[in-house]
Amino acid sequence: MKRWIAVASVLVVTLALSAPAGAADRGKLDLYSVTATSAQAAELAQAGYDIAAVRGDGDVLRLEIVLTAVEAAKLRAAGMEVRFVRDRQGRTQQQRADAQRAKGFTVWRSFDEKGGIRDELYRIAADNPDLTELQVIGHSHEGREIIALRVTENAASVPDGTRPAVLYLATAHAREWISTEVNRRLLRWYIGDYRNGNPTVQALLGNTELWFVLVYNPDGYQYTFDAERLWRKNLRDNDENGIIDNSDGVDPNRNLPEHWNYDEEGSSSQFSSQTYRGPAPASEPETEAIMGLHERVPFQFAISYHSFGQLLLYPQGWQVQTPSADDPIYVALTGDDENPAVAGFNPGVSADLYTTNGEYTDWAHGSMGTLAWTPELSEGCDGCGFVFPDNPKLVQEEFNRNRPFALNVARSAGDPDDPVSHWGVDAQG
């Protein structure tokens, strides 16, 4: 089970580690295993390194960090053991990505390509005018459309927000392709089961509106196909030099005006950090688009898909031991360690696992009254990390594993105080 680290809870010492390299380091990113003490791990987090996972307990930890070769050498020079994370065939993340690309993708599709994500959303809307309505809610730095698709009975004649609403959001972080695909399949499943006479789905779409944003970060997502598979952020040119490199981009999931810039643990002020929060709260077009959608539609619930780690997280994330008055509803829908809503996932409050600030689910809950979750989806195989296998069977299994939770959340929107709990628990209090 993945374990995350709260920097505030450990001693920070000086290792003479500078922040991750910027414009001078344009090398490819890869996923590394770094053996470090808890104090070293804390300093790495505060220095803005992209820590994807922390495994183990006690003083010696094994971190999985996305690094360039220059950054990996810097950590070795500081006395840490640094090795590539490899899959069962011995391949690194970049080698896995290169093998997938060379073979030709079976599952994955980019945003821009013919028949890609943008084209599919337009096709779904055109094929289902009675159930769907496509809305362009904003444009990225490079001008790509940020698309939301509303799904509800008689969509064309029912105004936005008239019915209880749920938002399914994916791909704030560009490299997390499995989140795009799980959300895409969920959209297709609702429409298909409605057409096939599933009474639960027909009743749901008759009195609820479901919104889908398959790609929250279209520039970054396209960049992972065109240039850098492990890219996380959007494509803001931070240093305005006309070149996209590792000093560029803002993390859209640290740019929301909820405890934005609260500390250097939950986000970073450094351009080169993968959790760079941006120059100001809501500075990014992606953030503006999602905030604008929330301002028009009073969502009862939202799910923001990410990967990887098999976690099922809910607010608060900005500070540990900060319970919410809505915790009974969260627990009823999410389950606990013995009986999680998604099999094999570790449910809990975000900050108990890692701290964030400027993050989407905290903002949705705190500012808009929308109860929101972050499922961190599986990696698909040991050592696969962010490069989920391009395997239709494994992708479908991941979707099937997560679908019951997504459906229960939607079924609860009409009466959030009495949620459809997967384990039959009533929300008390």
Short mmCIF file of C-alpha atoms in Angstrom, two decimals:
data_model
loop_
_atom_site.label_atom_id
_atom_site.label_comp_id
_atom_site.label_asym_id
_atom_site.label_seq_id
_atom_site.Cartn_x
_atom_site.Cartn_y
_atom_site.Cartn_z
CA MET A 1 0.00 0.00 0.00
CA LYS A 2 1.29 3.41 -0.90
CA ARG A 3 2.13 5.62 2.05
CA TRP A 4 2.37 9.41 1.82
CA ILE A 5 4.28 11.85 3.96
CA ALA A 6 3.19 14.95 5.83
CA VAL A 7 6.26 17.16 5.84
CA ALA A 8 5.19 19.15 8.87
CA SER A 9 5.38 16.01 10.99
CA VAL A 10 9.08 15.30 10.47
CA LEU A 11 12.36 17.07 11.14
CA VAL A 12 13.77 19.08 8.24
CA VAL A 13 17.55 19.19 7.91
CA THR A 14 19.83 20.85 5.41
CA LEU A 15 21.23 18.59 2.69
CA ALA A 16 22.39 21.37 0.38
CA LEU A 17 19.71 20.23 -2.03
CA SER A 18 18.60 22.97 -4.34
CA ALA A 19 15.22 22.94 -6.01
CA PRO A 20 14.82 20.78 -9.12
CA ALA A 21 16.69 22.06 -12.13
CA GLY A 22 14.94 24.50 -14.42
CA ALA A 23 15.55 25.71 -17.94
CA ALA A 24 19.07 24.30 -18.04
CA ASP A 25 17.76 20.77 -17.45
CA ARG A 26 15.61 19.72 -20.38
CA GLY A 27 16.19 16.00 -19.99
CA LYS A 28 13.51 13.35 -20.17
CA LEU A 29 11.59 12.58 -17.02
CA ASP A 30 11.50 9.12 -15.48
CA LEU A 31 10.31 7.49 -12.27
CA TYR A 32 13.00 6.66 -9.72
CA SER A 33 13.09 4.83 -6.41
CA VAL A 34 14.99 6.88 -3.83
CA THR A 35 15.99 5.51 -0.43
CA ALA A 36 15.97 8.34 2.09
CA THR A 37 15.50 9.12 5.74
CA SER A 38 12.23 10.74 6.80
CA ALA A 39 14.11 14.02 7.26
CA GLN A 40 15.58 13.82 3.77
CA ALA A 41 12.15 13.01 2.35
CA ALA A 42 10.75 16.08 4.04
CA GLU A 43 13.41 18.31 2.56
CA LEU A 44 12.86 16.84 -0.89
CA ALA A 45 9.17 17.62 -0.62
CA GLN A 46 9.83 21.19 0.48
CA ALA A 47 12.36 21.62 -2.32
CA GLY A 48 9.62 20.89 -4.83
CA TYR A 49 10.56 17.41 -6.00
CA ASP A 50 7.76 15.40 -7.61
CA ILE A 51 7.25 12.67 -4.98
CA ALA A 52 4.71 10.22 -6.37
CA ALA A 53 4.77 7.75 -3.47
CA VAL A 54 6.40 7.04 -0.12
CA ARG A 55 6.64 3.44 1.00
CA GLY A 56 7.68 2.01 4.34
CA ASP A 57 7.62 3.14 7.96
CA GLY A 58 10.21 4.36 10.38
CA ASP A 59 13.25 6.45 9.57
CA VAL A 60 14.22 4.78 6.27
CA LEU A 61 11.73 5.29 3.46
CA ARG A 62 11.56 4.39 -0.22
CA LEU A 63 10.28 7.27 -2.29
CA GLU A 64 9.14 7.11 -5.89
CA ILE A 65 10.05 10.44 -7.52
CA VAL A 66 9.76 11.72 -11.08
CA LEU A 67 13.18 13.14 -11.98
CA THR A 68 15.44 14.07 -14.85
CA ALA A 69 18.84 12.38 -15.01
CA VAL A 70 20.46 15.59 -13.73
CA GLU A 71 18.18 15.62 -10.69
CA ALA A 72 18.81 11.93 -10.06
CA ALA A 73 22.57 12.55 -10.10
CA LYS A 74 22.13 15.40 -7.62
CA LEU A 75 20.36 13.12 -5.16
CA ARG A 76 23.05 10.46 -5.54
CA ALA A 77 25.69 13.08 -4.82
CA ALA A 78 23.80 13.88 -1.60
CA GLY A 79 24.28 10.26 -0.50
CA MET A 80 20.91 8.77 -1.42
CA GLU A 81 20.39 5.48 -3.21
CA VAL A 82 18.63 6.28 -6.51
CA ARG A 83 17.41 3.63 -8.92
CA PHE A 84 14.93 3.46 -11.78
CA VAL A 85 11.51 2.05 -11.00
CA ARG A 86 11.16 -0.89 -13.38
CA ASP A 87 8.30 -3.15 -14.38
CA ARG A 88 8.49 -6.95 -14.38
CA GLN A 89 10.21 -6.87 -17.77
CA GLY A 90 12.89 -4.56 -16.34
CA ARG A 91 11.68 -1.49 -18.24
CA THR A 92 11.70 2.07 -16.93
CA GLN A 93 8.71 4.37 -17.36
CA GLN A 94 10.21 5.93 -20.48
CA GLN A 95 11.03 2.52 -21.92
CA ARG A 96 7.46 1.37 -21.25
CA ALA A 97 6.12 4.51 -22.90
CA ASP A 98 8.42 4.10 -25.90
CA ALA A 99 7.33 0.46 -26.33
CA GLN A 100 3.65 1.43 -26.25
CA ARG A 101 4.16 4.19 -28.78
CA ALA A 102 6.22 2.00 -31.13
CA LYS A 103 3.58 -0.72 -31.12
CA GLY A 104 0.75 1.72 -31.76
CA PHE A 105 -1.86 2.53 -29.15
CA THR A 106 -4.84 0.25 -28.68
CA VAL A 107 -6.62 2.14 -25.90
CA TRP A 108 -4.99 5.54 -25.58
CA ARG A 109 -5.87 8.49 -27.77
CA SER A 110 -4.66 12.08 -27.74
CA PHE A 111 -6.80 15.18 -27.54
CA ASP A 112 -6.01 16.54 -31.02
CA GLU A 113 -5.80 13.47 -33.26
CA LYS A 114 -8.58 12.54 -35.66
CA GLY A 115 -11.02 10.48 -33.60
CA GLY A 116 -9.32 11.68 -30.41
CA ILE A 117 -10.90 12.91 -27.21
CA ARG A 118 -12.17 16.21 -28.64
CA ASP A 119 -13.67 14.53 -31.71
CA GLU A 120 -15.31 11.83 -29.61
CA LEU A 121 -17.00 14.33 -27.32
CA TYR A 122 -18.46 16.15 -30.31
CA ARG A 123 -19.57 12.86 -31.84
CA ILE A 124 -21.27 11.70 -28.62
CA ALA A 125 -23.13 15.01 -28.41
CA ALA A 126 -24.22 14.82 -32.04
CA ASP A 127 -25.39 11.21 -31.70
CA ASN A 128 -27.34 11.80 -28.50
CA PRO A 129 -29.05 15.20 -28.69
CA ASP A 130 -31.87 14.05 -26.40
CA LEU A 131 -29.45 13.11 -23.62
CA THR A 132 -26.39 15.30 -23.99
CA GLU A 133 -25.31 18.90 -24.34
CA LEU A 134 -21.73 19.87 -25.17
CA GLN A 135 -20.39 23.10 -23.68
CA VAL A 136 -17.00 24.73 -24.23
CA ILE A 137 -16.32 26.15 -20.77
CA GLY A 138 -12.93 27.71 -21.54
CA HIS A 139 -9.75 27.60 -23.61
CA SER A 140 -6.24 26.59 -22.60
CA HIS A 141 -3.03 28.62 -22.99
CA GLU A 142 -2.58 27.12 -26.46
CA GLY A 143 -6.22 27.66 -27.40
CA ARG A 144 -7.58 24.12 -26.95
CA GLU A 145 -11.17 23.80 -25.88
CA ILE A 146 -11.94 22.79 -22.32
CA ILE A 147 -15.10 20.74 -22.89
CA ALA A 148 -17.87 19.73 -20.52
CA LEU A 149 -20.57 17.31 -21.60
CA ARG A 150 -23.87 17.37 -19.69
CA VAL A 151 -25.88 14.13 -19.63
CA THR A 152 -29.54 14.20 -18.59
CA GLU A 153 -32.95 13.37 -20.06
CA ASN A 154 -34.25 16.11 -22.39
CA ALA A 155 -30.91 17.93 -22.10
CA ALA A 156 -31.75 20.55 -24.71
CA SER A 157 -34.86 21.76 -22.88
CA VAL A 158 -33.76 21.46 -19.26
CA PRO A 159 -31.68 24.46 -18.06
CA ASP A 160 -28.31 23.87 -16.41
CA GLY A 161 -28.57 23.19 -12.71
CA THR A 162 -32.29 22.52 -12.72
CA ARG A 163 -31.73 18.97 -11.47
CA PRO A 164 -29.33 17.70 -8.78
CA ALA A 165 -25.90 17.68 -10.41
CA VAL A 166 -22.73 15.59 -10.23
CA LEU A 167 -19.39 16.40 -11.89
CA TYR A 168 -16.91 13.76 -13.09
CA LEU A 169 -13.55 15.39 -13.74
CA ALA A 170 -10.33 13.86 -15.08
CA THR A 171 -6.81 14.64 -16.26
CA ALA A 172 -5.88 17.68 -14.24
CA HIS A 173 -2.46 16.02 -14.35
CA ALA A 174 -1.49 15.37 -17.94
CA ARG A 175 0.36 12.06 -17.57
CA GLU A 176 -2.53 10.25 -15.83
CA TRP A 177 -4.04 8.69 -18.95
CA ILE A 178 -5.98 6.03 -17.07
CA SER A 179 -8.06 8.79 -15.44
CA THR A 180 -9.14 10.05 -18.87
CA GLU A 181 -10.07 6.57 -20.00
CA VAL A 182 -12.00 5.57 -16.87
CA ASN A 183 -14.03 8.78 -17.11
CA ARG A 184 -14.59 8.28 -20.85
CA ARG A 185 -15.89 4.77 -20.24
CA LEU A 186 -18.12 6.00 -17.45
CA LEU A 187 -19.68 8.55 -19.82
CA ARG A 188 -20.21 5.85 -22.45
CA TRP A 189 -21.63 3.44 -19.86
CA TYR A 190 -24.31 5.85 -18.64
CA ILE A 191 -25.48 6.59 -22.18
CA GLY A 192 -25.31 2.95 -23.27
CA ASP A 193 -27.18 1.59 -20.26
CA TYR A 194 -29.83 4.27 -20.60
CA ARG A 195 -30.37 3.18 -24.22
CA ASN A 196 -30.37 -0.49 -23.18
CA GLY A 197 -33.17 0.01 -20.66
CA ASN A 198 -31.26 -0.15 -17.37
CA PRO A 199 -33.99 1.10 -14.99
CA THR A 200 -31.52 2.49 -12.46
CA VAL A 201 -29.75 4.60 -15.08
CA GLN A 202 -32.98 5.67 -16.75
CA ALA A 203 -34.41 6.85 -13.43
CA LEU A 204 -31.14 8.58 -12.60
CA LEU A 205 -30.91 10.53 -15.86
CA GLY A 206 -34.57 11.45 -15.56
CA ASN A 207 -33.99 13.43 -12.37
CA THR A 208 -30.23 14.10 -12.20
CA GLU A 209 -27.70 15.80 -14.47
CA LEU A 210 -24.24 14.32 -14.85
CA TRP A 211 -21.38 16.45 -16.14
CA PHE A 212 -18.18 15.07 -17.66
CA VAL A 213 -14.88 16.88 -18.18
CA LEU A 214 -12.69 14.15 -19.65
CA VAL A 215 -9.59 16.32 -20.04
CA TYR A 216 -9.25 19.21 -17.60
CA ASN A 217 -5.72 19.97 -18.87
CA PRO A 218 -5.81 19.54 -22.67
CA ASP A 219 -2.47 21.24 -23.41
CA GLY A 220 -0.55 19.09 -20.96
CA TYR A 221 -2.39 15.95 -22.04
CA GLN A 222 -1.53 16.53 -25.70
CA TYR A 223 2.08 17.27 -24.71
CA THR A 224 2.34 13.81 -23.12
CA PHE A 225 1.64 12.34 -26.56
CA ASP A 226 3.82 14.76 -28.51
CA ALA A 227 6.87 15.34 -26.32
CA GLU A 228 7.07 14.13 -22.71
CA ARG A 229 5.04 11.15 -21.44
CA LEU A 230 5.52 11.98 -17.74
CA TRP A 231 4.57 15.67 -18.00
CA ARG A 232 2.21 16.67 -15.17
CA LYS A 233 1.39 20.38 -15.44
CA ASN A 234 -0.24 22.65 -18.00
CA LEU A 235 1.83 24.54 -20.60
CA ARG A 236 2.19 28.03 -19.13
CA ASP A 237 5.54 29.43 -20.33
CA ASN A 238 6.67 30.54 -16.88
CA ASP A 239 9.93 32.18 -17.93
CA GLU A 240 8.47 33.53 -21.20
CA ASN A 241 11.38 32.24 -23.28
CA GLY A 242 9.19 30.62 -25.92
CA ILE A 243 10.43 27.13 -25.03
CA ILE A 244 8.56 24.54 -22.95
CA ASP A 245 10.98 22.79 -20.61
CA ASN A 246 11.06 21.58 -17.03
CA SER A 247 10.86 25.13 -15.67
CA ASP A 248 7.43 25.63 -17.23
CA GLY A 249 3.86 24.73 -16.41
CA VAL A 250 1.49 25.19 -13.48
CA ASP A 251 -0.15 22.36 -11.57
CA PRO A 252 -3.87 22.99 -12.16
CA ASN A 253 -4.63 21.02 -9.01
CA ARG A 254 -2.71 23.50 -6.84
CA ASN A 255 -4.08 26.69 -8.44
CA LEU A 256 -7.50 26.92 -6.80
CA PRO A 257 -8.18 29.78 -4.34
CA GLU A 258 -8.52 27.50 -1.31
CA HIS A 259 -5.56 27.95 1.05
CA TRP A 260 -3.53 28.82 -2.06
CA ASN A 261 0.09 29.55 -1.09
CA TYR A 262 -0.57 28.28 2.43
CA ASP A 263 2.86 26.64 2.69
CA GLU A 264 5.62 24.97 0.67
CA GLU A 265 4.53 21.49 1.71
CA GLY A 266 1.21 21.30 -0.08
CA SER A 267 2.36 23.18 -3.21
CA SER A 268 5.46 24.97 -4.45
CA SER A 269 6.45 28.52 -5.38
CA GLN A 270 9.20 27.25 -7.71
CA PHE A 271 8.70 27.18 -11.48
CA SER A 272 10.49 23.85 -11.81
CA SER A 273 8.41 22.05 -9.23
CA GLN A 274 5.72 19.70 -10.49
CA THR A 275 3.43 21.20 -7.84
CA TYR A 276 4.11 24.82 -8.83
CA ARG A 277 0.97 26.67 -7.78
CA GLY A 278 1.13 29.48 -10.34
CA PRO A 279 1.67 33.23 -9.96
CA ALA A 280 -1.74 33.84 -8.35
CA PRO A 281 -4.82 31.89 -7.30
CA ALA A 282 -6.98 30.98 -10.31
CA SER A 283 -4.30 32.33 -12.65
CA GLU A 284 -4.79 29.48 -15.13
CA PRO A 285 -7.47 29.15 -17.80
CA GLU A 286 -8.19 25.58 -16.71
CA THR A 287 -8.93 26.79 -13.19
CA GLU A 288 -11.13 29.61 -14.44
CA ALA A 289 -13.10 27.16 -16.58
CA ILE A 290 -13.87 24.77 -13.73
CA MET A 291 -14.66 27.58 -11.31
CA GLY A 292 -16.99 29.15 -13.85
CA LEU A 293 -18.81 25.84 -14.32
CA HIS A 294 -19.29 25.53 -10.56
CA GLU A 295 -20.62 29.07 -10.37
CA ARG A 296 -23.34 28.20 -12.90
CA VAL A 297 -24.18 24.71 -11.64
CA PRO A 298 -24.67 23.91 -7.93
CA PHE A 299 -23.01 20.49 -7.92
CA GLN A 300 -23.94 18.29 -5.00
CA PHE A 301 -21.01 15.94 -5.59
CA ALA A 302 -17.86 15.73 -7.69
CA ILE A 303 -15.26 13.07 -8.43
CA SER A 304 -11.82 14.13 -9.67
CA TYR A 305 -9.96 11.11 -11.11
CA HIS A 306 -6.17 10.83 -10.73
CA SER A 307 -3.49 8.13 -10.68
CA PHE A 308 -1.69 6.24 -9.33
CA GLY A 309 -1.90 4.65 -5.89
CA GLN A 310 -5.30 3.00 -5.18
CA LEU A 311 -6.49 5.72 -2.82
CA LEU A 312 -9.96 7.16 -2.28
CA LEU A 313 -9.49 10.59 -0.73
CA TYR A 314 -11.80 13.35 0.47
CA PRO A 315 -11.29 16.78 2.16
CA GLN A 316 -9.63 18.28 4.01
CA GLY A 317 -6.23 18.14 2.34
CA TRP A 318 -4.64 21.44 3.36
CA GLN A 319 -4.07 20.54 7.03
CA VAL A 320 -4.03 17.37 9.12
CA GLN A 321 -6.65 16.70 11.81
CA THR A 322 -9.18 19.08 10.26
CA PRO A 323 -12.48 17.20 10.19
CA SER A 324 -15.43 18.28 8.11
CA ALA A 325 -19.06 18.47 9.23
CA ASP A 326 -19.80 16.34 6.17
CA ASP A 327 -17.54 13.47 7.28
CA PRO A 328 -20.54 11.17 7.99
CA ILE A 329 -21.62 11.47 4.34
CA TYR A 330 -18.07 10.96 3.12
CA VAL A 331 -17.63 7.86 5.27
CA ALA A 332 -21.00 6.41 4.26
CA LEU A 333 -20.08 6.66 0.57
CA THR A 334 -16.35 5.97 0.83
CA GLY A 335 -16.23 3.14 3.37
CA ASP A 336 -13.25 2.32 5.56
CA ASP A 337 -10.05 0.27 5.39
CA GLU A 338 -11.92 -3.00 5.99
CA ASN A 339 -14.70 -2.27 3.51
CA PRO A 340 -13.75 0.43 0.99
CA ALA A 341 -16.16 1.61 -1.69
CA VAL A 342 -13.58 0.65 -4.33
CA ALA A 343 -12.06 -2.78 -3.78
CA GLY A 344 -8.37 -2.63 -2.92
CA PHE A 345 -8.36 1.15 -2.42
CA ASN A 346 -7.31 2.92 0.78
CA PRO A 347 -10.03 5.43 1.77
CA GLY A 348 -9.55 8.43 4.02
CA VAL A 349 -9.07 12.13 4.58
CA SER A 350 -6.57 13.57 2.11
CA ALA A 351 -4.29 15.22 4.65
CA ASP A 352 -3.87 11.98 6.58
CA LEU A 353 -1.99 10.68 3.55
CA TYR A 354 -0.44 13.85 2.11
CA THR A 355 -1.10 17.57 2.39
CA THR A 356 -2.10 19.87 -0.45
CA ASN A 357 -3.17 23.46 -0.85
CA GLY A 358 -4.94 25.17 -3.72
CA GLU A 359 -6.41 21.75 -4.51
CA TYR A 360 -9.69 21.12 -6.31
CA THR A 361 -11.66 18.98 -3.83
CA ASP A 362 -10.86 21.27 -0.90
CA TRP A 363 -12.00 24.27 -2.96
CA ALA A 364 -15.17 22.55 -4.20
CA HIS A 365 -16.12 21.57 -0.67
CA GLY A 366 -15.02 24.71 1.16
CA SER A 367 -16.09 27.35 -1.34
CA MET A 368 -18.98 25.77 -3.25
CA GLY A 369 -20.49 23.26 -0.84
CA THR A 370 -19.78 20.39 -3.24
CA LEU A 371 -18.71 17.14 -1.59
CA ALA A 372 -15.77 15.90 -3.65
CA TRP A 373 -13.46 12.90 -3.89
CA THR A 374 -10.08 12.12 -5.44
CA PRO A 375 -9.79 8.47 -6.51
CA GLU A 376 -6.13 7.69 -7.21
CA LEU A 377 -6.52 4.88 -9.74
CA SER A 378 -4.32 1.81 -10.06
CA GLU A 379 -1.05 1.55 -11.96
CA GLY A 380 -2.17 -1.62 -13.73
CA CYS A 381 0.86 -3.75 -12.86
CA ASP A 382 3.81 -3.68 -10.49
CA GLY A 383 6.25 -1.00 -11.59
CA CYS A 384 3.93 0.44 -14.25
CA GLY A 385 3.50 3.73 -12.37
CA PHE A 386 1.92 6.39 -14.56
CA VAL A 387 2.30 4.28 -17.73
CA PHE A 388 -0.76 2.07 -17.29
CA PRO A 389 -0.69 -0.93 -19.66
CA ASP A 390 -2.23 -0.31 -23.08
CA ASN A 391 -4.40 -3.34 -22.48
CA PRO A 392 -8.18 -3.16 -23.03
CA LYS A 393 -8.86 -5.94 -20.51
CA LEU A 394 -6.90 -4.28 -17.69
CA VAL A 395 -8.39 -0.87 -18.48
CA GLN A 396 -11.90 -2.30 -18.43
CA GLU A 397 -11.18 -4.02 -15.10
CA GLU A 398 -10.08 -0.68 -13.64
CA PHE A 399 -13.26 0.95 -14.90
CA ASN A 400 -15.44 -1.87 -13.56
CA ARG A 401 -13.76 -1.63 -10.16
CA ASN A 402 -14.54 2.09 -9.90
CA ARG A 403 -17.99 2.19 -11.51
CA PRO A 404 -20.12 1.20 -8.46
CA PHE A 405 -18.70 4.07 -6.41
CA ALA A 406 -19.29 6.55 -9.24
CA LEU A 407 -22.88 5.33 -9.59
CA ASN A 408 -23.60 5.49 -5.85
CA VAL A 409 -22.36 9.07 -5.74
CA ALA A 410 -24.70 9.99 -8.60
CA ARG A 411 -27.65 8.16 -7.02
CA SER A 412 -27.07 10.13 -3.80
CA ALA A 413 -27.29 13.57 -5.42
CA GLY A 414 -31.03 13.89 -4.96
CA ASP A 415 -30.74 13.55 -1.18
CA PRO A 416 -27.10 14.04 -0.12
CA ASP A 417 -27.96 13.69 3.57
CA ASP A 418 -29.15 10.13 2.93
CA PRO A 419 -26.50 8.76 0.56
CA VAL A 420 -26.63 5.41 -1.21
CA SER A 421 -23.92 3.75 0.84
CA HIS A 422 -22.22 0.74 -0.72
CA TRP A 423 -22.12 -0.96 2.69
CA GLY A 424 -25.52 0.14 3.97
CA VAL A 425 -24.30 2.74 6.44
CA ASP A 426 -26.55 5.67 7.32
CA ALA A 427 -25.02 9.15 7.47
CA GLN A 428 -25.55 10.28 11.04
CA GLY A 429 -25.10 13.86 12.21
#
